[in-house]
Structure formats: structure tokens, C-alpha cells
PDB file of C-alpha atoms in Angstrom:
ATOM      1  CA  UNK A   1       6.379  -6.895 -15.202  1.00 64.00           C
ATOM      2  CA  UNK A   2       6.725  -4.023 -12.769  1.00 85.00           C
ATOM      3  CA  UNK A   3       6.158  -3.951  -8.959  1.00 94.00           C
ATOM      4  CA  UNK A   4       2.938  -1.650  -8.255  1.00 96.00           C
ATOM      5  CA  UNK A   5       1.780  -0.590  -4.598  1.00 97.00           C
ATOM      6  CA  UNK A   6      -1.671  -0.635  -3.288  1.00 98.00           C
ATOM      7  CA  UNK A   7      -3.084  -0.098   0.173  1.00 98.00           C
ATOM      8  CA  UNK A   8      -6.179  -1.580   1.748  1.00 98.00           C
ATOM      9  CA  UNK A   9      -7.910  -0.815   4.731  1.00 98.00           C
ATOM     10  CA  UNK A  10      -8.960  -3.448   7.041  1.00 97.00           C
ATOM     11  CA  UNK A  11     -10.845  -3.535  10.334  1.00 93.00           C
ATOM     12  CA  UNK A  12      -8.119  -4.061  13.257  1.00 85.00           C
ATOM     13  CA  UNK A  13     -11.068  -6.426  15.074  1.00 81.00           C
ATOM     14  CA  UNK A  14     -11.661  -8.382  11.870  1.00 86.00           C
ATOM     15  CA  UNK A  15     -10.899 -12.191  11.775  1.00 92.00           C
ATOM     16  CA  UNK A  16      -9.872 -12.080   8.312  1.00 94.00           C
ATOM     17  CA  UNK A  17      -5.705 -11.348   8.744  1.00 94.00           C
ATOM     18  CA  UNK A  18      -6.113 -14.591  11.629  1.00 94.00           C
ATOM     19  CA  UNK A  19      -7.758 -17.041   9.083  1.00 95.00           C
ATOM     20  CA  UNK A  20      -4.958 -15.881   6.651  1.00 96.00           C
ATOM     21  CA  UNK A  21      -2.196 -16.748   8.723  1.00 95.00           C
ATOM     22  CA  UNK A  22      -4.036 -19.811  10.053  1.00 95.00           C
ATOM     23  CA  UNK A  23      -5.167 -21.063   6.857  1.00 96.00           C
ATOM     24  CA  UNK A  24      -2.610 -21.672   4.236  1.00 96.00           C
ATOM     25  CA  UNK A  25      -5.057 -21.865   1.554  1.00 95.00           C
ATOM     26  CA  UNK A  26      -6.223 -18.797   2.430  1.00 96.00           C
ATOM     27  CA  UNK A  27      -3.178 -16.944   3.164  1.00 96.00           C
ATOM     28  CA  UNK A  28      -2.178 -17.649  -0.330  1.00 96.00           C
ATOM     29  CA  UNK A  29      -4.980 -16.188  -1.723  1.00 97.00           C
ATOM     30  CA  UNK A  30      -5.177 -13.088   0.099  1.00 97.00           C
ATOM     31  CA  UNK A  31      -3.640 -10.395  -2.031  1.00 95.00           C
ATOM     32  CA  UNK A  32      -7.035 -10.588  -4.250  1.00 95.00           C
ATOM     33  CA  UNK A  33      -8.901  -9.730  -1.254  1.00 96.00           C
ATOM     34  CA  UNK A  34      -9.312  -5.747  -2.602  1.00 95.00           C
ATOM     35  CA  UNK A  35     -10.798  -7.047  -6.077  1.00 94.00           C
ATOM     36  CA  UNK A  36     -13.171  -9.565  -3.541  1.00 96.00           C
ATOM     37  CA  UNK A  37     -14.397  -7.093  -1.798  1.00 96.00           C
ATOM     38  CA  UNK A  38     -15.515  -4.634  -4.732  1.00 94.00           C
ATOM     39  CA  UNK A  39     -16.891  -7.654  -6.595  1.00 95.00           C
ATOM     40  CA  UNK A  40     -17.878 -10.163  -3.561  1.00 95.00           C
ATOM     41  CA  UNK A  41     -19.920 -13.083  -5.979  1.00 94.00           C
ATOM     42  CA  UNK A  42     -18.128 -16.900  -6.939  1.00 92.00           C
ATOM     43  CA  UNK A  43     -18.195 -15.239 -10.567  1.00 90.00           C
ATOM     44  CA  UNK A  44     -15.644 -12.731  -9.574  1.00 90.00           C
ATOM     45  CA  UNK A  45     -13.051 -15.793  -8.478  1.00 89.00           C
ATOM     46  CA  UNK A  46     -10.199 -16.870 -10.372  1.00 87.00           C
ATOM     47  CA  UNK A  47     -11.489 -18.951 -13.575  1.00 88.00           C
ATOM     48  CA  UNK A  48     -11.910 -22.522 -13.534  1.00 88.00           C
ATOM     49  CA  UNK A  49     -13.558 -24.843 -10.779  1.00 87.00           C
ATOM     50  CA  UNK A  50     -13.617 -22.482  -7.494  1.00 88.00           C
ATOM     51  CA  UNK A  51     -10.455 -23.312  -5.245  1.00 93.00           C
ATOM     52  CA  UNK A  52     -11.358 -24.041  -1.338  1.00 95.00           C
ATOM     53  CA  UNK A  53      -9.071 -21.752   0.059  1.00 95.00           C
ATOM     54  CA  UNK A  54     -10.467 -19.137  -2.190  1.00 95.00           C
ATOM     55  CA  UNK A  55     -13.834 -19.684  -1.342  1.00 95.00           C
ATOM     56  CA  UNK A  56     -13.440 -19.166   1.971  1.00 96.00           C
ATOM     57  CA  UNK A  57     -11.721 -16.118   1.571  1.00 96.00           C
ATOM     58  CA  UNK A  58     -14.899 -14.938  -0.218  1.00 96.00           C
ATOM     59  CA  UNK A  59     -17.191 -16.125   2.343  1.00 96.00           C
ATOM     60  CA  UNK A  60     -14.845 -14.295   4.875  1.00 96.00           C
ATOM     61  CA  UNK A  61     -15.018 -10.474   2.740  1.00 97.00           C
ATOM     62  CA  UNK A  62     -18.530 -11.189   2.721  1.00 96.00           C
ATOM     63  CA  UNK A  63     -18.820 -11.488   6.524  1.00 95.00           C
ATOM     64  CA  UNK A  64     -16.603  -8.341   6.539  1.00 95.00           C
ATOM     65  CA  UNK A  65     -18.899  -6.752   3.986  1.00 96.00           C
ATOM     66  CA  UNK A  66     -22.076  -6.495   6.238  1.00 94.00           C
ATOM     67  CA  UNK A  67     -20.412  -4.593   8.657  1.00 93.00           C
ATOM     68  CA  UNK A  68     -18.406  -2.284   6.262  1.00 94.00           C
ATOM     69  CA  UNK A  69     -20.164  -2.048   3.033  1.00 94.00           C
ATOM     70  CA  UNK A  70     -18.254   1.233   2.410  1.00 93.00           C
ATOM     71  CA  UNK A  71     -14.873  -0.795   2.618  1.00 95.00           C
ATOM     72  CA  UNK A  72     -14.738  -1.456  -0.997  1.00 92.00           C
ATOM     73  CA  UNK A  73     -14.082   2.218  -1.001  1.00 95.00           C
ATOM     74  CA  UNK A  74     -11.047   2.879   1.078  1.00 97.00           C
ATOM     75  CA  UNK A  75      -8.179   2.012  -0.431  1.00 97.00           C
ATOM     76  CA  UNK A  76      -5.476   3.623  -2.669  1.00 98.00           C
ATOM     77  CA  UNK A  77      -2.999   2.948  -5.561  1.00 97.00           C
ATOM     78  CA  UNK A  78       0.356   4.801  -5.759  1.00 97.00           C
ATOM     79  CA  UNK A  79       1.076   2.575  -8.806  1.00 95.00           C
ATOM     80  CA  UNK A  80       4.590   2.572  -9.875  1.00 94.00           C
ATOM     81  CA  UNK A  81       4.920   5.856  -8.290  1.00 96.00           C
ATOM     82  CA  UNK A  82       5.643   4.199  -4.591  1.00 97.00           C
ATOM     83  CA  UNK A  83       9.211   4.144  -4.406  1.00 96.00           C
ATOM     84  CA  UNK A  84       8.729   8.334  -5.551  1.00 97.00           C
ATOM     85  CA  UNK A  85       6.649   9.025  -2.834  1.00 98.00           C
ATOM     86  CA  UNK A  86       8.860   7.093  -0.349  1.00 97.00           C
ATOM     87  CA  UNK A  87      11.869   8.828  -1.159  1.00 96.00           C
ATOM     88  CA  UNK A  88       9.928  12.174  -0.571  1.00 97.00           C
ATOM     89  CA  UNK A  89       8.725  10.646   2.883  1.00 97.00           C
ATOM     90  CA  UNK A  90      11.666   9.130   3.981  1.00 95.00           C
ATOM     91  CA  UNK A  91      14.912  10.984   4.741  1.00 93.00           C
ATOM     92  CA  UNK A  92      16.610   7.211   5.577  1.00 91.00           C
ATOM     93  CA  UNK A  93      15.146   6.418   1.799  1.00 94.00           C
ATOM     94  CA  UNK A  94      16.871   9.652   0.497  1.00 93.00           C
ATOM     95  CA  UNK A  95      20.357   9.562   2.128  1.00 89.00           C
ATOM     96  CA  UNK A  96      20.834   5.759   2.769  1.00 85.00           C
ATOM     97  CA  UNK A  97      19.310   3.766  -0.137  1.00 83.00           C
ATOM     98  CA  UNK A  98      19.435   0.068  -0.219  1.00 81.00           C
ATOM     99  CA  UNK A  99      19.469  -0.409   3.779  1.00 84.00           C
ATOM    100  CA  UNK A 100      16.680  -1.160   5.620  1.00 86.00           C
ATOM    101  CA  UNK A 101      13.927   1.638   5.955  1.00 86.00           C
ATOM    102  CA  UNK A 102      12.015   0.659   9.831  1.00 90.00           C
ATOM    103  CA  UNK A 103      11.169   5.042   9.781  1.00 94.00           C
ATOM    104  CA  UNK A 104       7.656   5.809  10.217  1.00 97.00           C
ATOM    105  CA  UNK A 105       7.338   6.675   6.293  1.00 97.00           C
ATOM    106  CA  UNK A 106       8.921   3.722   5.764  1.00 96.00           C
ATOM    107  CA  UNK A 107       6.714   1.440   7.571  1.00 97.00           C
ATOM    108  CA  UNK A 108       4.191   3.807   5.366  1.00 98.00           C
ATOM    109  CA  UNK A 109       5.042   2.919   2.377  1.00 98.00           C
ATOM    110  CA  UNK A 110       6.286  -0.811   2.871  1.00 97.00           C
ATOM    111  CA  UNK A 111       3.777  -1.757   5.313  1.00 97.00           C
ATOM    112  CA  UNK A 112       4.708  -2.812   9.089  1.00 97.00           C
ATOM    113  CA  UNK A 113       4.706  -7.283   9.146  1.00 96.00           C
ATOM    114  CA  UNK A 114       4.929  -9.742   7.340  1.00 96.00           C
ATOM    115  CA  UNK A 115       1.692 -11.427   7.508  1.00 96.00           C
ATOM    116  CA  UNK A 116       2.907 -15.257   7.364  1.00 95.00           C
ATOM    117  CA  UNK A 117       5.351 -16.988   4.968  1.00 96.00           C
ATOM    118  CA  UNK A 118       2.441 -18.384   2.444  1.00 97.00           C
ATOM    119  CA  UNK A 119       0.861 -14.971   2.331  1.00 97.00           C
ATOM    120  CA  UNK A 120       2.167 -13.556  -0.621  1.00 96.00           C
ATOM    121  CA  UNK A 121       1.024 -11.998  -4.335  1.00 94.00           C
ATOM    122  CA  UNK A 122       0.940 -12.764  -7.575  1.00 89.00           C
ATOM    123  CA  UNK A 123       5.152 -12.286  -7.727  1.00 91.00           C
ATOM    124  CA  UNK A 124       6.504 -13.549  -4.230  1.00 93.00           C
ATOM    125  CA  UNK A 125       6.249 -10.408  -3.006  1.00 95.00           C
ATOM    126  CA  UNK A 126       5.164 -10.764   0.845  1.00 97.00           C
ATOM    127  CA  UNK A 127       1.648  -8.922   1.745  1.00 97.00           C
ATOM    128  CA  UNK A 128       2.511  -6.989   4.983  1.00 97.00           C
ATOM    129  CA  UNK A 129       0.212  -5.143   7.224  1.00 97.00           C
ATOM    130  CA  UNK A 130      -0.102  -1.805   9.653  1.00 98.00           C
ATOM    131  CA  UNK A 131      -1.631  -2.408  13.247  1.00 97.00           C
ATOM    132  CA  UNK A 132      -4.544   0.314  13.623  1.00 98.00           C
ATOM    133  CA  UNK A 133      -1.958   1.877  16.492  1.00 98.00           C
ATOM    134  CA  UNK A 134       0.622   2.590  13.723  1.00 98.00           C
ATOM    135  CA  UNK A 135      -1.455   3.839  10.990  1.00 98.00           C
ATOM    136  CA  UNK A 136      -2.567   6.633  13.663  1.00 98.00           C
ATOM    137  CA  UNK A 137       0.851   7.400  14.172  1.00 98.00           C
ATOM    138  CA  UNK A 138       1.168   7.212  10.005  1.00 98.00           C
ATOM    139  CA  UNK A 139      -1.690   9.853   9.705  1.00 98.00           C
ATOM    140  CA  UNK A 140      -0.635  12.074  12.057  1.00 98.00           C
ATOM    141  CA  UNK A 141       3.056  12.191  10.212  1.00 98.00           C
ATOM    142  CA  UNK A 142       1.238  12.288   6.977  1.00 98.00           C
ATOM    143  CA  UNK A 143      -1.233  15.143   8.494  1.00 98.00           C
ATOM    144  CA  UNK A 144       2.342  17.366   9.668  1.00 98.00           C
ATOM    145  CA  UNK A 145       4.308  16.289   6.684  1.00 97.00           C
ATOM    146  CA  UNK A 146       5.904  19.141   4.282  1.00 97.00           C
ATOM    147  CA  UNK A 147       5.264  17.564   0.812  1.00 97.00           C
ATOM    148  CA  UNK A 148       5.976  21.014  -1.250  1.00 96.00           C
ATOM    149  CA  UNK A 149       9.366  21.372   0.732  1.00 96.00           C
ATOM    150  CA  UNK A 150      10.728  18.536  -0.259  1.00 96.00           C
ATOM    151  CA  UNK A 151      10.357  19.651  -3.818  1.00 96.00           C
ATOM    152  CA  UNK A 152      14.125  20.428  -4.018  1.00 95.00           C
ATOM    153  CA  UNK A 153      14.980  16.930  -3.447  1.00 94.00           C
ATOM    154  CA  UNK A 154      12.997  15.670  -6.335  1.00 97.00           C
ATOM    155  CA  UNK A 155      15.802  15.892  -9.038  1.00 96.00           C
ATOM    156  CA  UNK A 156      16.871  13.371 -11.754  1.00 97.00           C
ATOM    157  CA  UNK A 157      20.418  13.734 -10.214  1.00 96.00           C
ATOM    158  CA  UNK A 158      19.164  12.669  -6.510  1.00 96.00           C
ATOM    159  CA  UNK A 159      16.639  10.110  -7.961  1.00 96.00           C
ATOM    160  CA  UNK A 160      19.400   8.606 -10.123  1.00 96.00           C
ATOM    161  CA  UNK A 161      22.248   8.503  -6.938  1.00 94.00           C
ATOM    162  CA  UNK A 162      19.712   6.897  -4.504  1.00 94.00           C
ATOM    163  CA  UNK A 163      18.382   4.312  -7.596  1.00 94.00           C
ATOM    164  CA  UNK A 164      14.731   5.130  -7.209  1.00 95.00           C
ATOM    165  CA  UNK A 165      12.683   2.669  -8.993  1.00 94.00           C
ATOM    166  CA  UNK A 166      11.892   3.332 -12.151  1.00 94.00           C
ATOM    167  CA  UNK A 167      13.452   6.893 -12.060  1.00 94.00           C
ATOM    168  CA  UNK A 168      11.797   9.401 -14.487  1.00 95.00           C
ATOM    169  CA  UNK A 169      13.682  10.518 -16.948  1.00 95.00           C
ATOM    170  CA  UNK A 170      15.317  14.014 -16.846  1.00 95.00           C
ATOM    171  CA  UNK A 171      12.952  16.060 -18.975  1.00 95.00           C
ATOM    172  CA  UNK A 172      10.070  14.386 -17.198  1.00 96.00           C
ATOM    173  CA  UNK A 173      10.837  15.240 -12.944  1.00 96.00           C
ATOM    174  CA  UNK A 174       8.442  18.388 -13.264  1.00 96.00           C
ATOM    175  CA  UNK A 175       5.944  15.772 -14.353  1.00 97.00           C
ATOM    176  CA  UNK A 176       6.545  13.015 -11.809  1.00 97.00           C
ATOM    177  CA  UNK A 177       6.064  15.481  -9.284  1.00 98.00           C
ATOM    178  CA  UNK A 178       2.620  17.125  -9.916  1.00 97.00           C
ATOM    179  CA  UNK A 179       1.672  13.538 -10.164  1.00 97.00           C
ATOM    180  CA  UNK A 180       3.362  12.389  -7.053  1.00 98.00           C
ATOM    181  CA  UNK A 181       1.728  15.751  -5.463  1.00 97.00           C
ATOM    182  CA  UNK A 182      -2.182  14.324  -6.159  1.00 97.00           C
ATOM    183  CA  UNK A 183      -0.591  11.098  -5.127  1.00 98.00           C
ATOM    184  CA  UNK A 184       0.402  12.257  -1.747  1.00 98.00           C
ATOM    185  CA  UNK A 185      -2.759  13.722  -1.002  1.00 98.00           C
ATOM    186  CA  UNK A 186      -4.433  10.341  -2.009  1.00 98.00           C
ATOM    187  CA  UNK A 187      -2.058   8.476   0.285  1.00 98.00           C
ATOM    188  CA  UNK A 188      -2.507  11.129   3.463  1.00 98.00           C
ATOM    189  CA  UNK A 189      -6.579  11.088   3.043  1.00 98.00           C
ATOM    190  CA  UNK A 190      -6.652   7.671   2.690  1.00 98.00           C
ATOM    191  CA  UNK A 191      -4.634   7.187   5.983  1.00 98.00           C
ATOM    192  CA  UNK A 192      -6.944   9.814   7.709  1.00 98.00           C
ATOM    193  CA  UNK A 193      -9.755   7.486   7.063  1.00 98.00           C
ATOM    194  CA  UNK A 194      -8.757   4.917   8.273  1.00 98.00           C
ATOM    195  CA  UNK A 195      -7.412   6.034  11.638  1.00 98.00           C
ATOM    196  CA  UNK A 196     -10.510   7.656  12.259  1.00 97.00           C
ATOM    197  CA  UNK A 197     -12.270   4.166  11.594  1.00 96.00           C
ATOM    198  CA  UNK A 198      -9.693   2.303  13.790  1.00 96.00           C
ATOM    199  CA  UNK A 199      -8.851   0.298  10.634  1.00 97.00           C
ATOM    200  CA  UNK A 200      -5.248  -1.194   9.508  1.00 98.00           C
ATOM    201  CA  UNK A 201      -3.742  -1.411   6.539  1.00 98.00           C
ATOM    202  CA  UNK A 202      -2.655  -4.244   3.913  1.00 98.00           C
ATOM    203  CA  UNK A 203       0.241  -3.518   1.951  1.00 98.00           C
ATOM    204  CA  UNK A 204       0.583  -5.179  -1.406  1.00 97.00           C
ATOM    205  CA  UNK A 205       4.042  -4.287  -3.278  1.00 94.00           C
ATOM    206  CA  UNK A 206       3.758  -6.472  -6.081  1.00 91.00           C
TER     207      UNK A 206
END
């Protein structure tokens, strides 16, 4: 199994993140809130008889739902491609790896909290999210941000030194990097959207 990224947006004013934190059998359910909220129906659960916690996450997407039909929309996958785009991003990524990264692209990438200590996915991995204050600030760097300059970074050699996960391999950069490029512009409209909405983000690396 690998670790794959995906970003949700979610309404800074919603009661949702709240009834995570507050609810355990909620929080630990949480990371299937994006699949919830394309697909909000009891058939779309997890198989077998319908677990409480669960549930009332559903009931919560669907109070979300009537207020933001179009949320089911706005979010993004980077894939396996995440730990590419944050070593473009990130100069801390690029010339310190393995330390902490608390940079704005960072914070982009990895998402800014912890939510609580039961909210996790499907791996362990904690869900984290980004305040609607920071994902402005995200957008903004995102909107100013030199993607084609950093092409010159993008080798095997400086992918390999800084342990990238999962590095492509040498006769496949050119490749990882028009992909990365569509992936970038994903990442920096989805941001844009969701600033303009006043919306935060849920992080799942997982």
C-alpha cells in the first residue's frame, strides 16, 4: 500500500470538524467524509449493519449538503504525486529533508492540525485541517508561485538526495513533471476556490 493525498474543502462555520473531535465515533470515521458527500445515502456506508458513529457522520454531510450542494465538487487528488509537488513548493522540503516542514507550502501540502487523536484514516495516518485564514494565505502563495522555475530542481539526482517519495525513475523526470505541472494547477485552482468561499481544508495523507 502507498500513501496518496487528497484535499477537501470544508465550510470554516460548519459543525462537522466540532462533532469530529467531540465524537469519537465520529472522528474515526471521518476520512470517508469526501466519498459521503458525493454519494450521501445509508447504501453508500461501509458494508454490513450501519455503525452509529457513521451514521451520524452521514446525517451531518447531509446537513452540510443543503447548504453546499456544489461541495461534492471541490476537492482535489495529487495522488502519489504529493511529496513531488511539495518538494517543488517547499524550499525547507528541497534543502532540509526529513525535518519538520511548518513553511506555508508545507502547511499546503501536509495540512495545518491535527484534528484529534481518534481522527485518523484507513492507515493511522492523522486527518489534519487548514483554518479558512490560512488557506487564503495558501492561495495567494499558490496564486504568486513560480512553478516552471523550479523546473531545474526537478532532477532524479535532487529527488534521489532529498528521498522524495516514491522518486521517479531517471528516464521518467520529464514525465513526472508535465504531470506534476497539470497537478499544480489542480492544487492552486482548487485553493482559489475555496478562499473565495471562506472554506478550509481537510488533509488526508493516507
Amino acid at each position: 500500500m502507498g500513501l496518496d493525498a487528497l484535499y477537501q474543502a470544508l465550510p470554516g462555520a460548519s459543525p462537522l470538524l466540532e462533532l469530529a473531535r467531540r465524537e469519537i465515533g465520529v472522528g474515526e470515521w471521518l476520512c470517508s467524509v469526501t466519498r459521503l458527500l458525493q454519494d450521501p445515502r445509508v447504501e453508500s456506508l461501509a458494508p454490513g449493519e450501519p455503525d452509529p458513529g457513521e451514521l451520524q457522520l452521514l446525517g451531518a454531510v447531509k446537513d452540510l449538503l443543503r447548504t453546499r450542494p456544489n461541495l461534492a465538487t471541490q476537492q482535489v487528488h495529487l495522488y502519489r504525486s504529493w511529496e513531488h509537488l511539495h518538494f517543488v513548493l517547499s524550499a525547507r522540503r528541497r534543502e532540509a529533508p526529513g525535518t519538520e516542514d511548518d513553511s506555508l507550502a508545507g502547511i499546503a501540502i501536509l495540512g495545518e492540525a491535527e484534528i484529534g487523536p481518534h481522527v485518523v484514516a484507513g492507515q493511522g495516518v492523522p486527518l489534519r485541517y487548514s483554518r479558512p485564514e490560512t488557506v487564503k494565505r495558501i492561495a495567494r502563495m499558490l496564486d504568486a508561485f513560480p512553478f516552471e522555475s523550479l523546473r531545474e530542481q526537478f532532477t532524479f539526482e535532487q529527488l534521489t538526495r532529498a528521498h522524495v517519495y516514491k522518486c521517479p525513475r531517471e528516464d521518467a523526470v520529464e514525465d513526472a513533471w508535465q504531470w506534476l505541472r497539470e497537478c499544480f494547477e489542480h492544487f492552486r485552482s482548487f485553493h482559489a476556490t475555496a478562499a473565495e468561499h471562506g472554506d478550509g481544508v481537510l488533509v488526508r495523507v493516507d
